[in-house]
Amino acid sequence: MRSLTRVALSLVVVLAASRAFSFETGFWVWQRNDSPSQSELQELSSAGVRTLYWQLGQVENLDGAWRWKKRFSVPSIPNLDVVPVLRLECRSRTPFTPDATRSLVDLISTAAAGRSALQIDYDCPDRLLLEYAGVLKKIRPFVPSLSITALPGWIRQPALAELGRSVTEMFPMFYDFQPDPVVPGAKPVPVVVPEKAIAWLAEWNRCPTPWRAGVPNFSRLTVFNPDGKSAGHVREWRWDSVCFNDGLGLDRNTDLGVTLFRAKANTRVGNTPVGEKQLLAVRWPDREALAALIVAAGKTSARGLVIFKLPDSTPASGWSLRQLRDLSALPRLVLKSAGDTGALALSNEGNGDLSPDFRAEDMPGYVLQVEAQTPIFREADEGDFWRVRGEVDRDGKARPVMVPLATRLSFFFSYLPAGQTLKSGLIQLAPGANFSQTRYRIVNSPQSPWKSFED
């Protein structure tokens, strides 16, 4: 990783140290109405997480007044502190006129009624920091504990001291602090840029206000034009639509969590069109870079660490909760028969995610191959997998055939987080046949050698 020493440092070590040094770890929860599931709560408890910063809503400044744009339900969760977060957005150069300030203070005082804590998330321009501090002072009487998110560069601004006196705590976010450069061929900024983020961390050591370090855990897909200008992010997508997209060709191998594709023809990724010759940047937090950033944060004057965002079932979530607890953990894949349905279940029983792999352009993603010496398969449905294909092996090369003629079933998939399972649909075998007559492997994974089904 360029000048950074590549070390596999795990979050579980940081969390263990945090209990001894009161270094807390929490999560931001964004655009979500439903409470965490029981399994999520168990994972959070195991990780020692005590606080969630839950998005209450989004407020925007239109026509000189602040108004609600979106609202979300903030649950009450036993054994967890849930702090509501209000996101402010404004394109006006004068968001804090007297009338606008009154509307914002009125809105927040109503939203904060009966709450002991509130956080405001606003990417305030440097030139407005003193005005922002003045607004926060007017909000402060309504909120016993008022915190704000912050941009890393604020630490160098003269207004920081006044801003800090207006709140109880600050949360500088050590990600998304620089725009993507506009260059032909696109050079998108990684989700985690460890050298720069760690340098900012060191500067925040002199912050007089109590603070916590915000670090990223999310995946992002961005479309770029050939001239290097961003055409926007892809909002809804699945890893399958990237891994197995015939319209995309690998343009640049993965480096620090960034993989670049070029569209060979007009195609779509999720609900977003990608035109021929446009570039698709896939950004995923590099595990070692993320681990290094977390460890560096633990050595600062920060009170704790907050990760954006709490992982959920969407592919944009980044690493799973289990993986975040131990960033050095590896996946452990187990194949079993799924009861009486004639289906197969591939489970990741390890603490590490099987993350998307784009290295093998001739066979991207992963393939569960189930093979018999004779054609015992009669019917097969892909179920949770992207697709299933019947094959025969001729001269060391797989040849697609109809399932009843196949000696091998290949189930294609792109991603399997820790603790998750992929189930096939119905698999019908010939009379008298069973899976003990087969062997299996997972191509492109650490468990690529053939194994007997009984193993």
PDB file of C-alpha atoms in Angstrom, residues 122-360:
ATOM      1  CA  TYR A 122     -23.655  19.966   8.373  1.00  0.00           C
ATOM      2  CA  ASP A 123     -20.728  20.390   5.961  1.00  0.00           C
ATOM      3  CA  CYS A 124     -20.382  24.068   6.772  1.00  0.00           C
ATOM      4  CA  PRO A 125     -18.109  26.103   4.463  1.00  0.00           C
ATOM      5  CA  ASP A 126     -15.099  27.561   6.264  1.00  0.00           C
ATOM      6  CA  ARG A 127     -16.267  31.142   5.605  1.00  0.00           C
ATOM      7  CA  LEU A 128     -19.500  30.482   7.543  1.00  0.00           C
ATOM      8  CA  LEU A 129     -18.048  28.784  10.620  1.00  0.00           C
ATOM      9  CA  LEU A 130     -18.454  31.810  12.898  1.00  0.00           C
ATOM     10  CA  GLU A 131     -22.071  32.252  11.784  1.00  0.00           C
ATOM     11  CA  TYR A 132     -22.660  28.534  12.301  1.00  0.00           C
ATOM     12  CA  ALA A 133     -21.237  28.818  15.821  1.00  0.00           C
ATOM     13  CA  GLY A 134     -23.688  31.663  16.521  1.00  0.00           C
ATOM     14  CA  VAL A 135     -26.632  29.529  15.389  1.00  0.00           C
ATOM     15  CA  LEU A 136     -25.467  26.603  17.520  1.00  0.00           C
ATOM     16  CA  LYS A 137     -25.343  28.864  20.582  1.00  0.00           C
ATOM     17  CA  LYS A 138     -29.026  29.650  20.029  1.00  0.00           C
ATOM     18  CA  ILE A 139     -29.850  25.949  19.707  1.00  0.00           C
ATOM     19  CA  ARG A 140     -27.763  24.895  22.704  1.00  0.00           C
ATOM     20  CA  PRO A 141     -30.320  25.894  25.425  1.00  0.00           C
ATOM     21  CA  PHE A 142     -32.809  23.395  23.995  1.00  0.00           C
ATOM     22  CA  VAL A 143     -30.428  20.404  23.990  1.00  0.00           C
ATOM     23  CA  PRO A 144     -28.547  19.260  27.116  1.00  0.00           C
ATOM     24  CA  SER A 145     -25.991  17.435  24.943  1.00  0.00           C
ATOM     25  CA  LEU A 146     -25.414  18.966  21.498  1.00  0.00           C
ATOM     26  CA  SER A 147     -22.763  17.490  19.193  1.00  0.00           C
ATOM     27  CA  ILE A 148     -21.860  18.246  15.590  1.00  0.00           C
ATOM     28  CA  THR A 149     -20.030  16.488  12.791  1.00  0.00           C
ATOM     29  CA  ALA A 150     -16.999  18.340  11.458  1.00  0.00           C
ATOM     30  CA  LEU A 151     -14.738  18.475   8.427  1.00  0.00           C
ATOM     31  CA  PRO A 152     -11.053  17.679   9.068  1.00  0.00           C
ATOM     32  CA  GLY A 153      -9.889  21.071   7.800  1.00  0.00           C
ATOM     33  CA  TRP A 154     -11.808  22.929  10.498  1.00  0.00           C
ATOM     34  CA  ILE A 155      -8.954  22.194  12.896  1.00  0.00           C
ATOM     35  CA  ARG A 156      -6.926  24.861  11.023  1.00  0.00           C
ATOM     36  CA  GLN A 157      -9.653  27.520  11.142  1.00  0.00           C
ATOM     37  CA  PRO A 158      -9.561  30.388  13.681  1.00  0.00           C
ATOM     38  CA  ALA A 159     -13.308  29.895  14.220  1.00  0.00           C
ATOM     39  CA  LEU A 160     -12.797  26.394  15.669  1.00  0.00           C
ATOM     40  CA  ALA A 161     -12.509  27.620  19.260  1.00  0.00           C
ATOM     41  CA  GLU A 162     -15.780  29.563  19.037  1.00  0.00           C
ATOM     42  CA  LEU A 163     -17.444  26.609  17.349  1.00  0.00           C
ATOM     43  CA  GLY A 164     -16.214  24.273  20.080  1.00  0.00           C
ATOM     44  CA  ARG A 165     -17.631  26.509  22.806  1.00  0.00           C
ATOM     45  CA  SER A 166     -21.067  26.208  21.182  1.00  0.00           C
ATOM     46  CA  VAL A 167     -21.327  22.401  21.516  1.00  0.00           C
ATOM     47  CA  THR A 168     -20.513  19.591  23.910  1.00  0.00           C
ATOM     48  CA  GLU A 169     -18.666  17.396  21.411  1.00  0.00           C
ATOM     49  CA  MET A 170     -17.326  17.369  17.835  1.00  0.00           C
ATOM     50  CA  PHE A 171     -17.130  14.463  15.383  1.00  0.00           C
ATOM     51  CA  PRO A 172     -14.585  15.157  12.593  1.00  0.00           C
ATOM     52  CA  MET A 173     -15.131  12.790   9.662  1.00  0.00           C
ATOM     53  CA  PHE A 174     -11.881  11.479   8.202  1.00  0.00           C
ATOM     54  CA  TYR A 175     -13.320  10.585   4.796  1.00  0.00           C
ATOM     55  CA  ASP A 176     -14.871  12.353   1.796  1.00  0.00           C
ATOM     56  CA  PHE A 177     -12.778  15.419   2.654  1.00  0.00           C
ATOM     57  CA  GLN A 178     -11.556  15.924  -0.909  1.00  0.00           C
ATOM     58  CA  PRO A 179     -13.418  15.779  -4.240  1.00  0.00           C
ATOM     59  CA  ASP A 180     -12.490  13.345  -6.985  1.00  0.00           C
ATOM     60  CA  PRO A 181      -9.920  14.950  -9.318  1.00  0.00           C
ATOM     61  CA  VAL A 182     -11.078  15.602 -12.882  1.00  0.00           C
ATOM     62  CA  VAL A 183      -8.530  13.821 -15.057  1.00  0.00           C
ATOM     63  CA  PRO A 184      -8.910  11.778 -18.264  1.00  0.00           C
ATOM     64  CA  GLY A 185      -9.250   8.130 -17.334  1.00  0.00           C
ATOM     65  CA  ALA A 186     -10.485   9.093 -13.826  1.00  0.00           C
ATOM     66  CA  LYS A 187      -8.466   8.651 -10.659  1.00  0.00           C
ATOM     67  CA  PRO A 188     -11.176   8.343  -8.015  1.00  0.00           C
ATOM     68  CA  VAL A 189     -10.273   8.879  -4.380  1.00  0.00           C
ATOM     69  CA  PRO A 190     -10.352   5.686  -2.266  1.00  0.00           C
ATOM     70  CA  VAL A 191     -12.888   5.412   0.566  1.00  0.00           C
ATOM     71  CA  VAL A 192      -9.967   5.291   3.016  1.00  0.00           C
ATOM     72  CA  VAL A 193      -6.871   7.366   2.238  1.00  0.00           C
ATOM     73  CA  PRO A 194      -4.801   6.330   5.263  1.00  0.00           C
ATOM     74  CA  GLU A 195      -1.804   8.645   4.964  1.00  0.00           C
ATOM     75  CA  LYS A 196      -3.946  11.787   4.680  1.00  0.00           C
ATOM     76  CA  ALA A 197      -6.539  10.717   7.244  1.00  0.00           C
ATOM     77  CA  ILE A 198      -3.871   9.781   9.793  1.00  0.00           C
ATOM     78  CA  ALA A 199      -2.171  13.148   9.251  1.00  0.00           C
ATOM     79  CA  TRP A 200      -5.474  14.921   9.974  1.00  0.00           C
ATOM     80  CA  LEU A 201      -5.940  12.765  13.075  1.00  0.00           C
ATOM     81  CA  ALA A 202      -2.622  14.021  14.413  1.00  0.00           C
ATOM     82  CA  GLU A 203      -3.721  17.636  13.958  1.00  0.00           C
ATOM     83  CA  TRP A 204      -6.987  17.035  15.829  1.00  0.00           C
ATOM     84  CA  ASN A 205      -4.968  16.085  18.901  1.00  0.00           C
ATOM     85  CA  ARG A 206      -4.858  19.787  19.730  1.00  0.00           C
ATOM     86  CA  CYS A 207      -8.637  20.255  19.608  1.00  0.00           C
ATOM     87  CA  PRO A 208      -9.728  21.769  22.978  1.00  0.00           C
ATOM     88  CA  THR A 209     -13.291  20.462  22.621  1.00  0.00           C
ATOM     89  CA  PRO A 210     -14.036  16.778  23.331  1.00  0.00           C
ATOM     90  CA  TRP A 211     -14.120  14.914  20.018  1.00  0.00           C
ATOM     91  CA  ARG A 212     -14.629  11.498  18.438  1.00  0.00           C
ATOM     92  CA  ALA A 213     -13.132  10.265  15.170  1.00  0.00           C
ATOM     93  CA  GLY A 214     -15.490   9.427  12.309  1.00  0.00           C
ATOM     94  CA  VAL A 215     -14.228   6.665   9.975  1.00  0.00           C
ATOM     95  CA  PRO A 216     -15.844   5.170   6.859  1.00  0.00           C
ATOM     96  CA  ASN A 217     -17.271   1.756   6.146  1.00  0.00           C
ATOM     97  CA  PHE A 218     -19.288   1.844   2.936  1.00  0.00           C
ATOM     98  CA  SER A 219     -19.040   0.843  -0.703  1.00  0.00           C
ATOM     99  CA  ARG A 220     -19.589   3.320  -3.503  1.00  0.00           C
ATOM    100  CA  LEU A 221     -20.125   3.033  -7.258  1.00  0.00           C
ATOM    101  CA  THR A 222     -19.482   6.148  -9.356  1.00  0.00           C
ATOM    102  CA  VAL A 223     -19.856   6.663 -13.106  1.00  0.00           C
ATOM    103  CA  PHE A 224     -17.225   8.851 -14.787  1.00  0.00           C
ATOM    104  CA  ASN A 225     -17.163  10.268 -18.296  1.00  0.00           C
ATOM    105  CA  PRO A 226     -14.029   9.544 -20.384  1.00  0.00           C
ATOM    106  CA  ASP A 227     -12.808  13.110 -19.663  1.00  0.00           C
ATOM    107  CA  GLY A 228     -12.681  12.257 -15.953  1.00  0.00           C
ATOM    108  CA  LYS A 229     -15.752  14.210 -14.815  1.00  0.00           C
ATOM    109  CA  SER A 230     -18.095  12.417 -12.425  1.00  0.00           C
ATOM    110  CA  ALA A 231     -21.533  11.585 -13.820  1.00  0.00           C
ATOM    111  CA  GLY A 232     -22.882  10.702 -10.361  1.00  0.00           C
ATOM    112  CA  HIS A 233     -23.143   7.770  -7.989  1.00  0.00           C
ATOM    113  CA  VAL A 234     -25.120   4.591  -8.618  1.00  0.00           C
ATOM    114  CA  ARG A 235     -27.870   4.553  -5.999  1.00  0.00           C
ATOM    115  CA  GLU A 236     -29.340   1.049  -6.157  1.00  0.00           C
ATOM    116  CA  TRP A 237     -27.277  -1.926  -7.232  1.00  0.00           C
ATOM    117  CA  ARG A 238     -26.143  -5.451  -6.434  1.00  0.00           C
ATOM    118  CA  TRP A 239     -22.654  -6.898  -6.633  1.00  0.00           C
ATOM    119  CA  ASP A 240     -23.921  -9.389  -9.239  1.00  0.00           C
ATOM    120  CA  SER A 241     -24.715  -6.490 -11.588  1.00  0.00           C
ATOM    121  CA  VAL A 242     -21.024  -5.521 -11.496  1.00  0.00           C
ATOM    122  CA  CYS A 243     -19.284  -8.893 -11.302  1.00  0.00           C
ATOM    123  CA  PHE A 244     -21.266 -10.589 -14.042  1.00  0.00           C
ATOM    124  CA  ASN A 245     -21.929  -7.621 -16.326  1.00  0.00           C
ATOM    125  CA  ASP A 246     -20.825  -8.504 -19.872  1.00  0.00           C
ATOM    126  CA  GLY A 247     -20.898  -4.813 -20.801  1.00  0.00           C
ATOM    127  CA  LEU A 248     -18.064  -3.961 -18.407  1.00  0.00           C
ATOM    128  CA  GLY A 249     -14.369  -4.623 -18.931  1.00  0.00           C
ATOM    129  CA  LEU A 250     -11.712  -4.367 -16.233  1.00  0.00           C
ATOM    130  CA  ASP A 251      -9.776  -1.139 -16.866  1.00  0.00           C
ATOM    131  CA  ARG A 252      -7.632  -0.914 -13.740  1.00  0.00           C
ATOM    132  CA  ASN A 253      -6.907  -3.576 -11.127  1.00  0.00           C
ATOM    133  CA  THR A 254      -7.930  -3.061  -7.518  1.00  0.00           C
ATOM    134  CA  ASP A 255      -5.641  -0.678  -5.644  1.00  0.00           C
ATOM    135  CA  LEU A 256      -6.383   0.567  -2.119  1.00  0.00           C
ATOM    136  CA  GLY A 257      -9.961  -0.649  -2.516  1.00  0.00           C
ATOM    137  CA  VAL A 258     -10.594   1.044  -5.898  1.00  0.00           C
ATOM    138  CA  THR A 259     -11.383  -0.976  -9.051  1.00  0.00           C
ATOM    139  CA  LEU A 260     -12.047   0.721 -12.383  1.00  0.00           C
ATOM    140  CA  PHE A 261     -14.192  -0.698 -15.200  1.00  0.00           C
ATOM    141  CA  ARG A 262     -14.815   0.665 -18.700  1.00  0.00           C
ATOM    142  CA  ALA A 263     -18.105   0.070 -20.486  1.00  0.00           C
ATOM    143  CA  LYS A 264     -17.526  -1.958 -23.669  1.00  0.00           C
ATOM    144  CA  ALA A 265     -21.095  -1.203 -24.752  1.00  0.00           C
ATOM    145  CA  ASN A 266     -24.146   0.556 -23.349  1.00  0.00           C
ATOM    146  CA  THR A 267     -25.184  -1.291 -20.202  1.00  0.00           C
ATOM    147  CA  ARG A 268     -26.834  -0.824 -16.821  1.00  0.00           C
ATOM    148  CA  VAL A 269     -25.641  -1.289 -13.280  1.00  0.00           C
ATOM    149  CA  GLY A 270     -28.662  -1.621 -11.047  1.00  0.00           C
ATOM    150  CA  ASN A 271     -31.013   1.177 -12.059  1.00  0.00           C
ATOM    151  CA  THR A 272     -28.293   3.364 -13.587  1.00  0.00           C
ATOM    152  CA  PRO A 273     -27.326   3.396 -17.294  1.00  0.00           C
ATOM    153  CA  VAL A 274     -23.605   3.314 -18.106  1.00  0.00           C
ATOM    154  CA  GLY A 275     -22.779   4.440 -21.636  1.00  0.00           C
ATOM    155  CA  GLU A 276     -20.130   2.941 -23.886  1.00  0.00           C
ATOM    156  CA  LYS A 277     -16.617   4.165 -22.900  1.00  0.00           C
ATOM    157  CA  GLN A 278     -17.851   5.570 -19.608  1.00  0.00           C
ATOM    158  CA  LEU A 279     -15.935   4.442 -16.517  1.00  0.00           C
ATOM    159  CA  LEU A 280     -17.349   2.779 -13.432  1.00  0.00           C
ATOM    160  CA  ALA A 281     -15.344   3.176 -10.241  1.00  0.00           C
ATOM    161  CA  VAL A 282     -16.025   0.570  -7.557  1.00  0.00           C
ATOM    162  CA  ARG A 283     -14.821   1.723  -4.139  1.00  0.00           C
ATOM    163  CA  TRP A 284     -14.676  -0.535  -1.116  1.00  0.00           C
ATOM    164  CA  PRO A 285     -12.722   0.230   2.095  1.00  0.00           C
ATOM    165  CA  ASP A 286      -9.370  -1.519   1.942  1.00  0.00           C
ATOM    166  CA  ARG A 287      -9.256  -3.720   5.062  1.00  0.00           C
ATOM    167  CA  GLU A 288      -5.666  -2.987   5.988  1.00  0.00           C
ATOM    168  CA  ALA A 289      -6.044   0.749   5.369  1.00  0.00           C
ATOM    169  CA  LEU A 290      -9.189   0.817   7.487  1.00  0.00           C
ATOM    170  CA  ALA A 291      -7.465  -1.139  10.271  1.00  0.00           C
ATOM    171  CA  ALA A 292      -4.519   1.265  10.230  1.00  0.00           C
ATOM    172  CA  LEU A 293      -6.853   4.272  10.449  1.00  0.00           C
ATOM    173  CA  ILE A 294      -8.763   2.741  13.371  1.00  0.00           C
ATOM    174  CA  VAL A 295      -5.593   1.945  15.271  1.00  0.00           C
ATOM    175  CA  ALA A 296      -4.267   5.478  14.638  1.00  0.00           C
ATOM    176  CA  ALA A 297      -7.520   6.963  15.976  1.00  0.00           C
ATOM    177  CA  GLY A 298      -7.122   4.922  19.147  1.00  0.00           C
ATOM    178  CA  LYS A 299      -3.771   6.601  19.818  1.00  0.00           C
ATOM    179  CA  THR A 300      -5.136  10.151  19.700  1.00  0.00           C
ATOM    180  CA  SER A 301      -6.937  12.336  22.231  1.00  0.00           C
ATOM    181  CA  ALA A 302     -10.296  11.307  20.747  1.00  0.00           C
ATOM    182  CA  ARG A 303     -12.922  10.063  23.206  1.00  0.00           C
ATOM    183  CA  GLY A 304     -13.962   7.353  20.809  1.00  0.00           C
ATOM    184  CA  LEU A 305     -14.625   6.169  17.300  1.00  0.00           C
ATOM    185  CA  VAL A 306     -17.796   6.330  15.185  1.00  0.00           C
ATOM    186  CA  ILE A 307     -18.134   4.293  11.990  1.00  0.00           C
ATOM    187  CA  PHE A 308     -20.261   5.343   9.034  1.00  0.00           C
ATOM    188  CA  LYS A 309     -22.413   3.410   8.774  1.00  0.00           C
ATOM    189  CA  LEU A 310     -24.039   0.503  10.624  1.00  0.00           C
ATOM    190  CA  PRO A 311     -23.891  -2.379   8.115  1.00  0.00           C
ATOM    191  CA  ASP A 312     -27.197  -3.630   6.745  1.00  0.00           C
ATOM    192  CA  SER A 313     -28.293  -6.009   3.991  1.00  0.00           C
ATOM    193  CA  THR A 314     -27.464  -3.634   1.110  1.00  0.00           C
ATOM    194  CA  PRO A 315     -24.195  -3.978  -0.848  1.00  0.00           C
ATOM    195  CA  ALA A 316     -23.342  -0.343  -0.094  1.00  0.00           C
ATOM    196  CA  SER A 317     -22.796  -1.274   3.561  1.00  0.00           C
ATOM    197  CA  GLY A 318     -19.138  -2.234   3.218  1.00  0.00           C
ATOM    198  CA  TRP A 319     -17.758  -4.756   5.703  1.00  0.00           C
ATOM    199  CA  SER A 320     -20.113  -6.708   7.941  1.00  0.00           C
ATOM    200  CA  LEU A 321     -20.295  -6.284  11.703  1.00  0.00           C
ATOM    201  CA  ARG A 322     -18.435  -9.553  12.211  1.00  0.00           C
ATOM    202  CA  GLN A 323     -15.634  -8.477   9.903  1.00  0.00           C
ATOM    203  CA  LEU A 324     -15.378  -5.075  11.567  1.00  0.00           C
ATOM    204  CA  ARG A 325     -14.881  -6.763  14.916  1.00  0.00           C
ATOM    205  CA  ASP A 326     -11.807  -8.471  13.462  1.00  0.00           C
ATOM    206  CA  LEU A 327     -10.484  -7.014  10.226  1.00  0.00           C
ATOM    207  CA  SER A 328      -7.910  -9.822   9.987  1.00  0.00           C
ATOM    208  CA  ALA A 329     -10.569 -12.571  10.078  1.00  0.00           C
ATOM    209  CA  LEU A 330     -11.039 -14.786   7.015  1.00  0.00           C
ATOM    210  CA  PRO A 331     -14.183 -16.423   5.605  1.00  0.00           C
ATOM    211  CA  ARG A 332     -14.932 -20.090   6.231  1.00  0.00           C
ATOM    212  CA  LEU A 333     -17.351 -21.548   3.681  1.00  0.00           C
ATOM    213  CA  VAL A 334     -19.412 -24.620   4.489  1.00  0.00           C
ATOM    214  CA  LEU A 335     -21.701 -26.479   2.057  1.00  0.00           C
ATOM    215  CA  LYS A 336     -24.623 -28.496   3.404  1.00  0.00           C
ATOM    216  CA  SER A 337     -27.794 -30.099   2.137  1.00  0.00           C
ATOM    217  CA  ALA A 338     -30.743 -27.839   2.927  1.00  0.00           C
ATOM    218  CA  GLY A 339     -33.144 -30.324   4.529  1.00  0.00           C
ATOM    219  CA  ASP A 340     -35.675 -32.244   2.449  1.00  0.00           C
ATOM    220  CA  THR A 341     -35.937 -29.644  -0.310  1.00  0.00           C
ATOM    221  CA  GLY A 342     -33.169 -31.135  -2.419  1.00  0.00           C
ATOM    222  CA  ALA A 343     -31.387 -27.785  -2.218  1.00  0.00           C
ATOM    223  CA  LEU A 344     -27.864 -26.837  -1.145  1.00  0.00           C
ATOM    224  CA  ALA A 345     -26.894 -24.155   1.377  1.00  0.00           C
ATOM    225  CA  LEU A 346     -23.527 -22.404   1.200  1.00  0.00           C
ATOM    226  CA  SER A 347     -22.790 -20.655   4.497  1.00  0.00           C
ATOM    227  CA  ASN A 348     -19.982 -18.380   5.594  1.00  0.00           C
ATOM    228  CA  GLU A 349     -19.369 -19.597   9.137  1.00  0.00           C
ATOM    229  CA  GLY A 350     -16.196 -17.555   9.574  1.00  0.00           C
ATOM    230  CA  ASN A 351     -15.878 -14.022  10.944  1.00  0.00           C
ATOM    231  CA  GLY A 352     -14.485 -12.646   7.685  1.00  0.00           C
ATOM    232  CA  ASP A 353     -16.468 -11.579   4.615  1.00  0.00           C
ATOM    233  CA  LEU A 354     -15.971 -13.174   1.219  1.00  0.00           C
ATOM    234  CA  SER A 355     -15.763  -9.828  -0.553  1.00  0.00           C
ATOM    235  CA  PRO A 356     -16.247  -9.177  -4.288  1.00  0.00           C
ATOM    236  CA  ASP A 357     -13.255 -10.251  -6.374  1.00  0.00           C
ATOM    237  CA  PHE A 358     -12.684  -8.702  -9.806  1.00  0.00           C
ATOM    238  CA  ARG A 359      -9.216 -10.070 -10.551  1.00  0.00           C
ATOM    239  CA  ALA A 360     -10.187 -12.950 -12.817  1.00  0.00           C
TER     240      ALA A 360
END
